[in-house]
C-alpha cells in the first residue's frame, strides 16, 4: 500500500519567503522480520500412594526474540541538514533559535536497526486431579495461575520484541485428556486434547494511540497554540502513556496426535 505524506509535517522547515526551504522527502518501505527461538522447563510432582491422582506442575518458558522493521529510506532529500531517516532514528534535528521553532527529537516508536530480547516469559503453575480413568483413557481437571515475569512492552522502538503477555496475572481452569489408540510392538499412538478458560486481569501497559485519520500520525509534529519560540514535539512523545488494558476471558484449546516408535 502506498501513501503520500507531507514531509514538512515531520521535520519543521525554517525557510523564509526570501529563501524558501526544501521539504524533507524519502521513499520509505518496511519489510518486518521476526525470529524466535527458545526452550522450556517442565516439572511434575504427584502426591504419593492414595493421593496419587493429585499432581502439580510448573512450566517455565525461555525465549529469545529478534525483530527488525527492515526500513529502507530511498531517494532522500534533506531539509535543515536532516533527513526523515535521521528523524525516525531519534536523532536531534534542530535546536530552538531566535525567531524560529525548534523541534524535539523522537523518543518513542523509533525506527532503527535490530532489536532483540532474551528472557523468561510468564510462568504457569498448575494443580490437577485425574478423576476419570479407564483402560486406555484418562481425563484430568486442572487449575492454573499465570505469574507475569516478562518485562513490560518497550514502546521506545517500533516493532520491539515482546515476550509474555505484558505483565498480566491470569487464572484459569480446564480439562485435559488423552486416549491410547494403540500400544504394541509397533509403537504407541496417542490422542491428547485440552481446553482451558483463562481470565486475564487488568494491568497498565504503555501504548501509543494514533491520530484519527492520519497515517503515520505518531510522527507528526505538534505545537502549542499561540506560543512562539517553543519546541515542536513529535506526537508519539506525548501520546505514549500508561493505559489500562483489559484482556478479559480467553479460551485456549489444543489437539495433538502423537506416535512414538520404541527404540
XYZ file of C-alpha atoms in Angstrom:
263
model
C 0.000 0.000 0.000
C 1.377 3.414 -0.998
C 0.573 6.654 0.753
C 1.829 10.186 0.087
C 2.508 12.166 3.277
C 3.826 15.720 3.541
C 7.407 15.515 4.860
C 7.100 19.001 6.373
C 4.777 17.500 8.972
C 7.756 15.513 10.322
C 10.649 17.965 10.021
C 9.918 21.648 10.575
C 11.004 23.772 7.630
C 12.691 27.047 8.673
C 12.853 28.528 5.207
C 11.720 32.142 4.759
C 9.921 33.836 1.919
C 13.251 35.152 0.621
C 14.931 31.775 0.907
C 12.261 29.077 0.934
C 13.412 25.818 2.377
C 13.050 22.389 0.888
C 10.721 19.725 2.223
C 12.176 16.522 3.640
C 11.439 13.661 1.265
C 12.034 9.934 1.083
C 10.502 6.762 -0.279
C 10.076 4.577 2.812
C 9.417 0.850 2.692
C 9.083 -1.687 5.515
C 9.652 -5.453 5.453
C 9.169 -6.539 9.095
C 11.010 -9.679 10.148
C 10.797 -11.670 13.385
C 12.901 -14.611 14.582
C 12.155 -16.545 17.772
C 13.755 -19.485 19.490
C 13.549 -20.890 22.962
C 13.094 -23.769 25.340
C 11.006 -24.530 28.379
C 11.448 -26.299 31.685
C 8.536 -28.507 32.731
C 8.278 -30.365 36.022
C 5.505 -32.503 37.533
C 5.012 -33.872 41.043
C 2.368 -36.396 42.085
C 1.350 -36.963 45.672
C 2.239 -40.440 46.974
C 0.088 -43.527 47.437
C -3.648 -42.965 47.877
C -3.383 -39.325 46.772
C -1.505 -40.080 43.567
C -4.395 -38.721 41.486
C -3.418 -35.209 42.634
C -0.493 -33.588 40.844
C 1.285 -30.237 40.493
C 3.162 -28.826 37.512
C 5.295 -25.810 36.680
C 6.123 -24.530 33.206
C 8.974 -22.029 32.723
C 9.353 -20.884 29.099
C 12.503 -19.077 27.958
C 12.593 -17.218 24.659
C 14.960 -15.228 22.506
C 13.184 -12.888 20.108
C 14.736 -10.746 17.388
C 12.757 -8.168 15.439
C 13.689 -5.832 12.631
C 11.421 -3.429 10.727
C 13.919 -3.603 7.829
C 13.137 0.002 6.938
C 14.598 1.396 3.701
C 14.811 5.133 3.057
C 15.420 5.753 -0.641
C 15.717 8.902 -2.798
C 16.117 11.023 0.334
C 16.072 14.813 0.274
C 17.245 16.635 3.398
C 15.972 19.871 4.898
C 17.714 21.934 7.601
C 20.508 19.366 7.408
C 18.282 16.451 8.457
C 16.541 13.571 6.751
C 13.402 11.610 7.553
C 15.622 8.635 8.366
C 17.625 10.560 10.965
C 14.407 11.924 12.478
C 12.783 8.476 12.770
C 16.009 7.079 14.224
C 15.569 9.508 17.122
C 18.402 11.896 16.292
C 18.175 15.549 17.304
C 17.050 17.704 14.374
C 17.008 21.389 15.245
C 17.572 23.425 18.446
C 15.371 26.385 19.355
C 16.835 29.614 17.973
C 15.678 33.220 17.901
C 12.733 33.704 15.589
C 12.389 30.003 14.856
C 10.689 26.984 16.229
C 12.886 24.160 17.415
C 11.999 20.505 17.295
C 12.328 17.789 19.925
C 13.915 14.546 18.864
C 11.709 11.472 18.574
C 11.727 9.446 21.807
C 9.044 6.800 21.187
C 8.360 4.392 18.300
C 11.790 4.998 16.816
C 12.580 3.075 13.642
C 16.143 1.870 13.756
C 18.012 -1.387 13.295
C 17.576 -4.723 15.004
C 16.052 -5.069 18.468
C 16.352 -8.308 20.450
C 15.472 -9.598 23.897
C 16.086 -12.822 25.796
C 14.199 -13.690 28.940
C 11.723 -15.814 30.846
C 8.151 -15.491 29.669
C 5.227 -15.870 32.051
C 5.463 -18.858 34.421
C 2.479 -21.199 34.711
C 1.856 -23.128 37.937
C -0.933 -25.738 37.904
C -2.695 -28.139 40.228
C -4.693 -31.046 38.845
C -6.768 -34.097 39.688
C -7.055 -37.158 37.483
C -10.590 -38.239 38.207
C -11.805 -40.129 35.165
C -9.749 -43.196 34.364
C -10.457 -46.240 32.275
C -8.481 -48.622 30.100
C -6.594 -46.509 27.556
C -8.220 -43.215 28.590
C -7.515 -40.614 31.278
C -9.075 -37.200 31.985
C -7.797 -34.547 34.380
C -9.247 -31.338 35.768
C -6.606 -28.612 36.070
C -6.415 -25.162 37.687
C -3.651 -22.792 36.590
C -2.206 -19.469 37.646
C -0.036 -17.445 35.257
C 2.621 -15.387 37.012
C 3.849 -12.465 34.888
C 7.643 -12.454 34.836
C 8.177 -10.932 31.393
C 9.143 -7.267 31.053
C 6.654 -4.583 30.135
C 6.367 -3.826 26.439
C 9.019 -1.415 25.189
C 7.478 1.292 23.014
C 10.723 3.203 22.560
C 11.103 1.330 19.277
C 8.535 0.412 16.668
C 8.042 -3.376 16.430
C 10.103 -4.008 19.570
C 10.437 -7.596 20.888
C 7.572 -8.743 23.088
C 7.837 -11.791 25.331
C 4.969 -12.936 27.536
C 1.568 -11.316 27.986
C 2.662 -7.817 29.017
C 2.598 -8.197 32.797
C -0.912 -9.566 33.397
C -1.795 -12.029 36.165
C -4.147 -14.749 34.934
C -6.226 -17.550 36.469
C -7.561 -20.474 34.511
C -9.149 -23.875 34.671
C -9.960 -26.641 32.268
C -9.880 -30.270 31.198
C -7.040 -32.305 29.731
C -7.425 -35.857 28.442
C -5.717 -38.489 26.340
C -6.738 -41.713 24.630
C -4.421 -44.610 23.790
C -5.375 -45.860 20.330
C -2.606 -48.388 20.066
C 0.275 -49.708 22.143
C 2.220 -52.733 20.996
C 5.291 -53.968 19.178
C 4.972 -51.253 16.505
C 4.967 -48.360 18.963
C 2.467 -46.154 20.718
C -0.299 -43.969 19.189
C -1.993 -41.441 21.473
C -4.504 -38.599 21.039
C -4.323 -35.730 23.529
C -6.702 -32.797 23.899
C -7.196 -29.896 26.247
C -9.496 -26.935 26.762
C -8.769 -24.198 29.285
C -10.571 -20.973 30.092
C -8.364 -18.139 31.382
C -9.328 -14.850 32.952
C -6.518 -12.330 32.500
C -6.618 -9.465 34.967
C -6.322 -5.800 34.040
C -2.882 -4.188 34.076
C -1.287 -0.992 32.876
C 0.800 -1.053 29.713
C 2.481 1.669 27.720
C 0.689 2.255 24.433
C 0.868 4.885 21.700
C -2.510 5.641 20.104
C -2.568 7.243 16.689
C -4.190 10.409 15.407
C -7.551 9.642 13.853
C -7.487 9.752 10.078
C -3.727 10.444 9.914
C -1.486 7.723 8.564
C 1.891 7.927 10.331
C 0.258 10.430 12.682
C 2.523 9.235 15.521
C 5.434 11.002 13.818
C 3.738 14.307 13.016
C 4.809 17.419 14.919
C 2.570 19.068 17.499
C 2.801 22.640 18.698
C 1.271 24.806 21.419
C -1.390 27.215 20.199
C -0.418 30.900 20.317
C 3.021 30.214 21.811
C 6.112 31.059 19.792
C 9.702 30.063 20.411
C 8.630 26.717 21.863
C 9.757 23.380 20.532
C 7.507 21.357 18.284
C 7.035 17.855 19.653
C 6.626 14.519 17.802
C 3.132 13.252 18.567
C 4.446 9.890 19.841
C 6.367 11.657 22.623
C 3.082 12.990 24.035
C 0.636 10.252 23.069
C 2.667 7.443 24.688
C 1.083 6.860 28.077
C 0.238 4.120 30.540
C -3.163 2.697 29.647
C -5.337 0.205 31.477
C -5.547 -2.911 29.282
C -8.476 -5.289 29.898
C -7.870 -8.665 28.164
C -10.742 -10.469 29.934
C -11.608 -14.103 29.143
C -9.615 -16.260 26.748
C -10.247 -19.837 25.640
C -7.206 -22.000 24.837
C -7.760 -25.326 23.055
C -5.424 -27.895 21.590
C -5.449 -31.290 19.893
C -2.342 -33.450 19.476
C -1.850 -36.776 17.735
C 1.378 -38.435 18.889
C 3.130 -41.537 17.592
C 6.295 -42.947 19.124
C 8.230 -45.962 17.942
C 10.137 -47.887 20.573
C 13.873 -47.816 20.032
